[in-house]
Coordinates of C-alpha atoms and ligand atoms in Angstrom, one line a residue:
M29 CA 0.0 0.0 0.0
A30 CA 1.2 3.5 -0.8
D31 CA 2.7 5.6 1.9
P32 CA -0.1 7.7 3.4
V33 CA 2.2 10.8 3.6
L34 CA 4.7 11.4 0.9
L35 CA 7.8 13.7 0.9
E36 CA 8.8 15.5 -2.2
R37 CA 11.5 18.0 -2.9
P38 CA 10.2 20.4 -5.6
A39 CA 13.2 22.8 -5.2
E40 CA 16.3 23.4 -3.2
G41 CA 15.5 24.3 0.4
V42 CA 11.8 23.4 -0.1
W43 CA 10.1 20.2 0.9
L44 CA 6.5 19.3 0.0
V45 CA 4.6 17.1 2.4
R46 CA 1.7 15.3 0.7
I47 CA -1.2 13.6 2.5
N48 CA -1.9 10.6 0.4
R49 CA -5.1 8.7 1.3
P50 CA -7.2 9.5 -1.8
E51 CA -9.5 6.5 -1.0
A52 CA -10.6 8.3 2.2
R53 CA -10.5 11.9 0.9
N54 CA -7.2 12.2 2.9
A55 CA -8.9 11.7 6.3
L56 CA -6.4 12.1 9.1
N57 CA -6.0 8.7 10.7
L58 CA -3.5 8.2 13.5
E59 CA -0.9 7.0 11.1
V60 CA -1.1 10.2 9.0
R61 CA -1.1 12.4 12.1
K62 CA 2.0 10.7 13.4
L63 CA 3.8 10.9 10.1
L64 CA 2.9 14.6 9.7
A65 CA 4.2 15.3 13.2
R66 CA 7.4 13.4 12.5
H67 CA 8.0 14.9 9.1
L68 CA 7.4 18.5 10.3
G69 CA 9.5 17.8 13.3
D70 CA 12.4 16.5 11.2
L71 CA 12.2 19.2 8.6
G72 CA 11.9 21.8 11.4
E73 CA 15.3 20.7 12.6
D74 CA 17.0 20.3 9.2
T75 CA 19.1 23.4 8.5
T76 CA 18.9 23.0 4.8
T77 CA 15.0 23.1 4.8
R78 CA 13.9 26.7 4.4
A79 CA 10.2 26.3 3.7
I80 CA 7.6 23.5 3.7
V81 CA 4.5 23.1 1.5
L82 CA 1.8 20.9 3.0
T83 CA -0.8 19.6 0.6
G84 CA -3.2 16.8 -0.4
N85 CA -4.6 16.0 -3.9
D86 CA -7.0 17.7 -6.3
K87 CA -10.1 16.4 -4.5
S88 CA -9.1 16.9 -0.9
F89 CA -6.6 18.6 1.3
A90 CA -8.0 16.6 4.2
A91 CA -11.6 15.7 5.0
G92 CA -11.0 15.8 8.7
A93 CA -10.3 13.2 11.4
D94 CA -10.8 9.6 10.2
I95 CA -14.4 9.1 11.4
K96 CA -14.2 5.3 10.9
E97 CA -11.2 5.1 13.2
M98 CA -12.9 7.0 16.0
A99 CA -16.5 6.1 15.7
E100 CA -16.4 3.4 18.4
A101 CA -13.7 4.9 20.6
G102 CA -14.2 5.8 24.3
T103 CA -12.9 8.7 26.3
I104 CA -9.8 6.9 27.6
E105 CA -8.9 5.6 24.2
M106 CA -9.2 9.1 22.7
L107 CA -7.0 10.4 25.5
Q108 CA -4.4 7.7 25.0
R109 CA -4.2 8.3 21.3
G110 CA -2.5 11.6 22.2
I111 CA -3.9 13.5 19.2
H112 CA -3.6 16.8 21.1
R113 CA 0.2 16.2 21.4
L114 CA 0.5 15.5 17.7
W115 CA -1.4 18.7 16.9
R116 CA 1.1 20.6 19.1
A117 CA 4.1 18.9 17.3
I118 CA 2.6 20.0 14.0
A119 CA 2.0 23.5 15.1
A120 CA 5.5 23.8 16.7
C121 CA 7.4 23.5 13.4
P122 CA 9.7 26.5 13.4
K123 CA 9.9 26.7 9.5
P124 CA 7.3 28.5 7.4
V125 CA 4.6 26.0 6.4
I126 CA 2.4 26.8 3.4
A127 CA -0.9 25.0 3.0
A128 CA -1.7 24.3 -0.6
V129 CA -5.5 23.5 -0.5
N130 CA -7.5 22.0 -3.3
G131 CA -10.9 20.3 -2.7
Y132 CA -12.0 19.7 0.9
A133 CA -10.4 21.1 4.0
L134 CA -12.9 20.0 6.6
G135 CA -12.9 19.5 10.3
G136 CA -9.3 18.4 11.2
G137 CA -8.3 19.3 7.6
C138 CA -9.5 22.9 8.1
E139 CA -7.7 22.9 11.4
L140 CA -4.6 21.5 9.8
A141 CA -4.6 24.3 7.2
M142 CA -5.0 26.8 10.1
T143 CA -1.9 25.6 11.8
C144 CA 0.0 26.6 8.7
D145 CA 1.5 30.1 8.2
I146 CA 0.2 30.8 4.7
I147 CA -2.8 29.2 3.0
I148 CA -3.1 29.1 -0.8
A149 CA -6.5 27.8 -1.9
G150 CA -7.8 26.7 -5.3
E151 CA -11.0 28.6 -6.3
S152 CA -13.2 25.6 -5.8
A153 CA -11.7 24.6 -2.4
M154 CA -14.3 24.1 0.3
F155 CA -13.6 24.7 4.0
G156 CA -15.6 24.0 7.1
Q157 CA -15.9 22.7 10.6
P158 CA -18.7 20.1 10.2
E159 CA -18.0 18.2 13.4
V160 CA -21.3 19.2 15.0
K161 CA -23.1 17.2 12.4
I162 CA -21.6 14.0 13.7
G163 CA -22.1 14.8 17.4
I164 CA -18.7 16.2 18.3
I165 CA -16.9 19.6 18.2
P166 CA -13.6 20.6 16.6
G167 CA -10.6 19.3 18.5
G168 CA -7.6 20.7 16.7
G169 CA -8.2 24.4 17.3
G170 CA -11.3 25.0 15.1
T171 CA -13.3 26.8 17.7
Q172 CA -10.3 28.9 18.6
R173 CA -8.2 29.6 15.5
L174 CA -11.3 30.2 13.3
T175 CA -12.7 32.6 15.9
R176 CA -9.4 34.5 16.0
V177 CA -9.3 34.7 12.2
A178 CA -12.9 35.4 11.4
G179 CA -14.4 36.8 14.6
K180 CA -17.1 35.4 16.8
F181 CA -20.1 35.8 14.5
K182 CA -18.6 34.1 11.4
A183 CA -17.0 31.4 13.5
M184 CA -20.1 30.7 15.4
K185 CA -22.1 30.5 12.2
Y186 CA -19.9 27.8 10.8
V187 CA -19.1 25.9 14.0
L188 CA -22.7 25.8 15.1
T189 CA -24.2 24.8 11.7
G190 CA -21.3 22.8 10.3
E191 CA -22.0 24.4 6.9
L192 CA -19.2 24.5 4.4
F193 CA -17.8 27.7 2.8
G194 CA -15.8 28.3 -0.4
A195 CA -12.4 29.7 -1.0
R196 CA -13.6 33.2 -1.8
E197 CA -15.5 33.5 1.4
A198 CA -12.5 32.0 3.3
F199 CA -10.3 34.7 1.6
E200 CA -12.8 37.5 2.6
M201 CA -12.8 36.3 6.2
G202 CA -9.0 36.3 6.3
L203 CA -8.6 32.5 6.5
V204 CA -6.9 32.2 3.1
S205 CA -3.9 34.2 1.9
E206 CA -4.5 33.9 -1.8
V207 CA -7.1 32.2 -4.1
V208 CA -5.7 30.9 -7.4
P209 CA -7.0 28.7 -10.2
D210 CA -7.3 25.1 -9.0
A211 CA -4.5 23.9 -11.3
G212 CA -2.1 26.5 -10.0
V213 CA -2.3 25.9 -6.3
E214 CA 0.7 23.8 -5.8
K215 CA 2.8 25.8 -8.2
R216 CA 2.0 29.1 -6.4
A217 CA 2.7 27.5 -3.0
V218 CA 6.1 26.3 -4.1
E219 CA 6.8 29.7 -5.7
L220 CA 6.1 31.4 -2.3
A221 CA 8.2 28.8 -0.6
L222 CA 11.1 29.5 -2.9
L223 CA 10.8 33.2 -2.3
I224 CA 11.1 32.5 1.5
A225 CA 13.9 30.0 0.9
A226 CA 16.0 32.7 -0.6
L227 CA 15.7 34.9 2.5
P228 CA 17.9 34.8 5.6
P229 CA 16.5 31.9 7.6
L230 CA 17.1 33.4 11.1
A231 CA 15.1 36.5 10.2
V232 CA 12.3 34.3 8.7
Q233 CA 12.3 32.1 11.9
L234 CA 12.1 35.0 14.3
A235 CA 9.4 36.7 12.2
K236 CA 7.3 33.6 12.4
E237 CA 7.9 33.3 16.1
A238 CA 7.1 36.9 16.7
V239 CA 3.8 36.8 14.8
L240 CA 2.6 33.5 16.5
A241 CA 3.8 34.3 20.1
G242 CA 2.4 37.9 19.7
M243 CA -1.1 36.6 18.8
D244 CA -1.3 35.0 22.2
A245 CA 0.1 37.9 24.2
P246 CA -1.0 41.4 25.3
L247 CA 0.2 44.0 22.9
T248 CA 2.9 45.4 25.2
S249 CA 4.4 42.0 25.7
A250 CA 4.1 41.2 22.0
L251 CA 5.8 44.5 21.0
A252 CA 8.6 43.8 23.6
L253 CA 9.1 40.3 22.1
E254 CA 9.3 41.8 18.6
A255 CA 11.8 44.4 19.7
K256 CA 14.0 41.8 21.3
S257 CA 13.8 39.5 18.3
L258 CA 14.9 42.4 16.0
Q259 CA 17.8 43.2 18.4
I260 CA 18.9 39.6 18.4
L261 CA 19.1 39.6 14.6
F262 CA 21.8 42.3 14.8
S263 CA 24.2 39.4 16.0
S264 CA 23.6 37.5 12.8
Q265 CA 26.0 37.6 9.8
D266 CA 23.0 37.7 7.5
Q267 CA 21.9 41.1 9.0
K268 CA 25.3 42.5 8.2
E269 CA 25.4 40.9 4.8
G270 CA 21.8 42.0 3.9
M271 CA 22.4 45.6 4.9
R272 CA 25.9 45.9 3.3
A273 CA 24.6 44.3 0.1
F274 CA 21.8 46.9 0.0
I275 CA 24.3 49.8 0.5
E276 CA 26.8 48.3 -2.0
K277 CA 23.9 47.7 -4.6
R278 CA 24.7 44.0 -5.0
K279 CA 22.8 40.7 -4.4
P280 CA 23.2 39.5 -0.8
K281 CA 24.7 36.0 -0.1
F282 CA 23.0 34.7 3.0
S283 CA 24.8 32.0 5.1
G284 CA 22.0 31.2 7.6
R285 CA 24.3 32.4 10.4
Ligands
LIG29 N1 -13.2 9.9 7.8 C1 -13.2 8.6 7.2 N2 -13.5 8.4 5.9 C2 -13.8 9.4 5.2 C3 -13.8 10.7 5.7 C4 -13.5 11.0 7.0 N3 -13.4 12.2 7.6 N4 -14.2 11.6 4.7 C5 -14.4 10.8 3.6 N5 -14.2 9.5 3.9 C6 -14.3 8.3 3.0 C7 -15.8 7.9 2.8 O1 -16.3 7.2 3.9 C8 -15.7 7.2 1.5 O2 -15.2 5.9 1.8 P1 -15.9 4.6 1.1 O3 -15.5 4.7 -0.4 O4 -15.2 3.4 1.7 O5 -17.4 4.7 1.3 C9 -14.6 7.9 0.7 O6 -13.8 8.6 1.7 C10 -15.1 8.9 -0.2 O7 -16.0 9.8 0.5 P2 -17.4 10.2 -0.2 O8 -18.0 9.1 -1.0 O9 -18.2 10.8 0.9 O10 -16.8 11.4 -1.1 P3 -17.6 12.7 -1.6 O11 -16.7 13.3 -2.6 O12 -19.0 12.4 -2.0 O13 -17.7 13.7 -0.3 C11 -16.7 14.8 1.6 C12 -16.5 14.2 0.2 C13 -17.7 16.0 1.5 C14 -15.4 15.2 2.2 C15 -17.5 13.7 2.5 O14 -16.7 12.5 2.4 C16 -17.5 14.1 4.0 O15 -18.4 14.9 4.3 N6 -16.6 13.6 4.8 C17 -16.6 13.8 6.2 C18 -16.2 15.3 6.6 C19 -16.3 15.5 8.1 O16 -17.3 15.3 8.7 N7 -15.1 15.8 8.7 C20 -15.0 16.1 10.1 C21 -14.4 14.9 10.7 S1 -14.3 15.1 12.5 C22 -13.0 16.0 12.8 O17 -12.2 16.3 11.9 C23 -12.8 16.6 14.2 C24 -11.7 16.2 14.9 O18 -10.5 16.4 14.6 C25 -11.9 15.5 16.2

């Protein structure tokens, strides 16, 4: 049987992680979740990896948690599966992660896209948190991340009804970074990953950290963190190189140090 998560290397410094369970619309079973956590963990530590694209196939990014795998589970079994720890591992990846979404991003699939840093969606992609329709609620951040992105009233509408929404609406509510033709989703995501891969990695990493940590903190603490992160970068060779190259009107050569 094919590997349920594939690793591809579309360009130098860029890895593409592909969920590969087309027979189940890329539903996130435990094996897929563990592989995602492991790959994002490994790529997060690999100094040659500068940006990651996370994707599925043309029909589905991911149709949510694997319903068949959890339908008969009890509370203790759900606890022991440790899915919350796997979510944390996925969200903890220090490298920029770009979700390339075609087809369905539902339930855990929508939540997975929301743990990414940039979301590129095909124009016919469909998003949603339909958990309520099967007697549960989102468990991977759907009630929280969607609310932070879209505000209480949009989030409530979708979490309480389970209705799906399209890529345009997702873009308008701030859930999606760009909407592109379906056939161009992966290409655009890799293009953005390459843009990021060419930039000084320490600055990229601290920028990601500052945005994410700041979202959780009061403004004064978040601004202090941003200021400290900026100051730290003045110890990096890439800051010197970037600024000198600008002044000398040449292309910078970043070393990652
Ligand atoms: N879990 C398990 N299997 C799934 C699945 C899922 N989430 N989504 C789709 N599949 C399976 C179907 O059972 C079907 O399998 P069989 O061929 O063996 O019958 C196969 O994938 C194809 O699915 P459909 O025939 O339904 O395909 P479709 O194109 O007509 O519809 C869909 C696609 C709209 C995504 C529909 O499959 C669907 O609604 N899926 C469920 C979506 C959902 O409720 N997600 C939330 C899950 S709960 C969650 O995510 C919360 C959490 O983390 C705790």
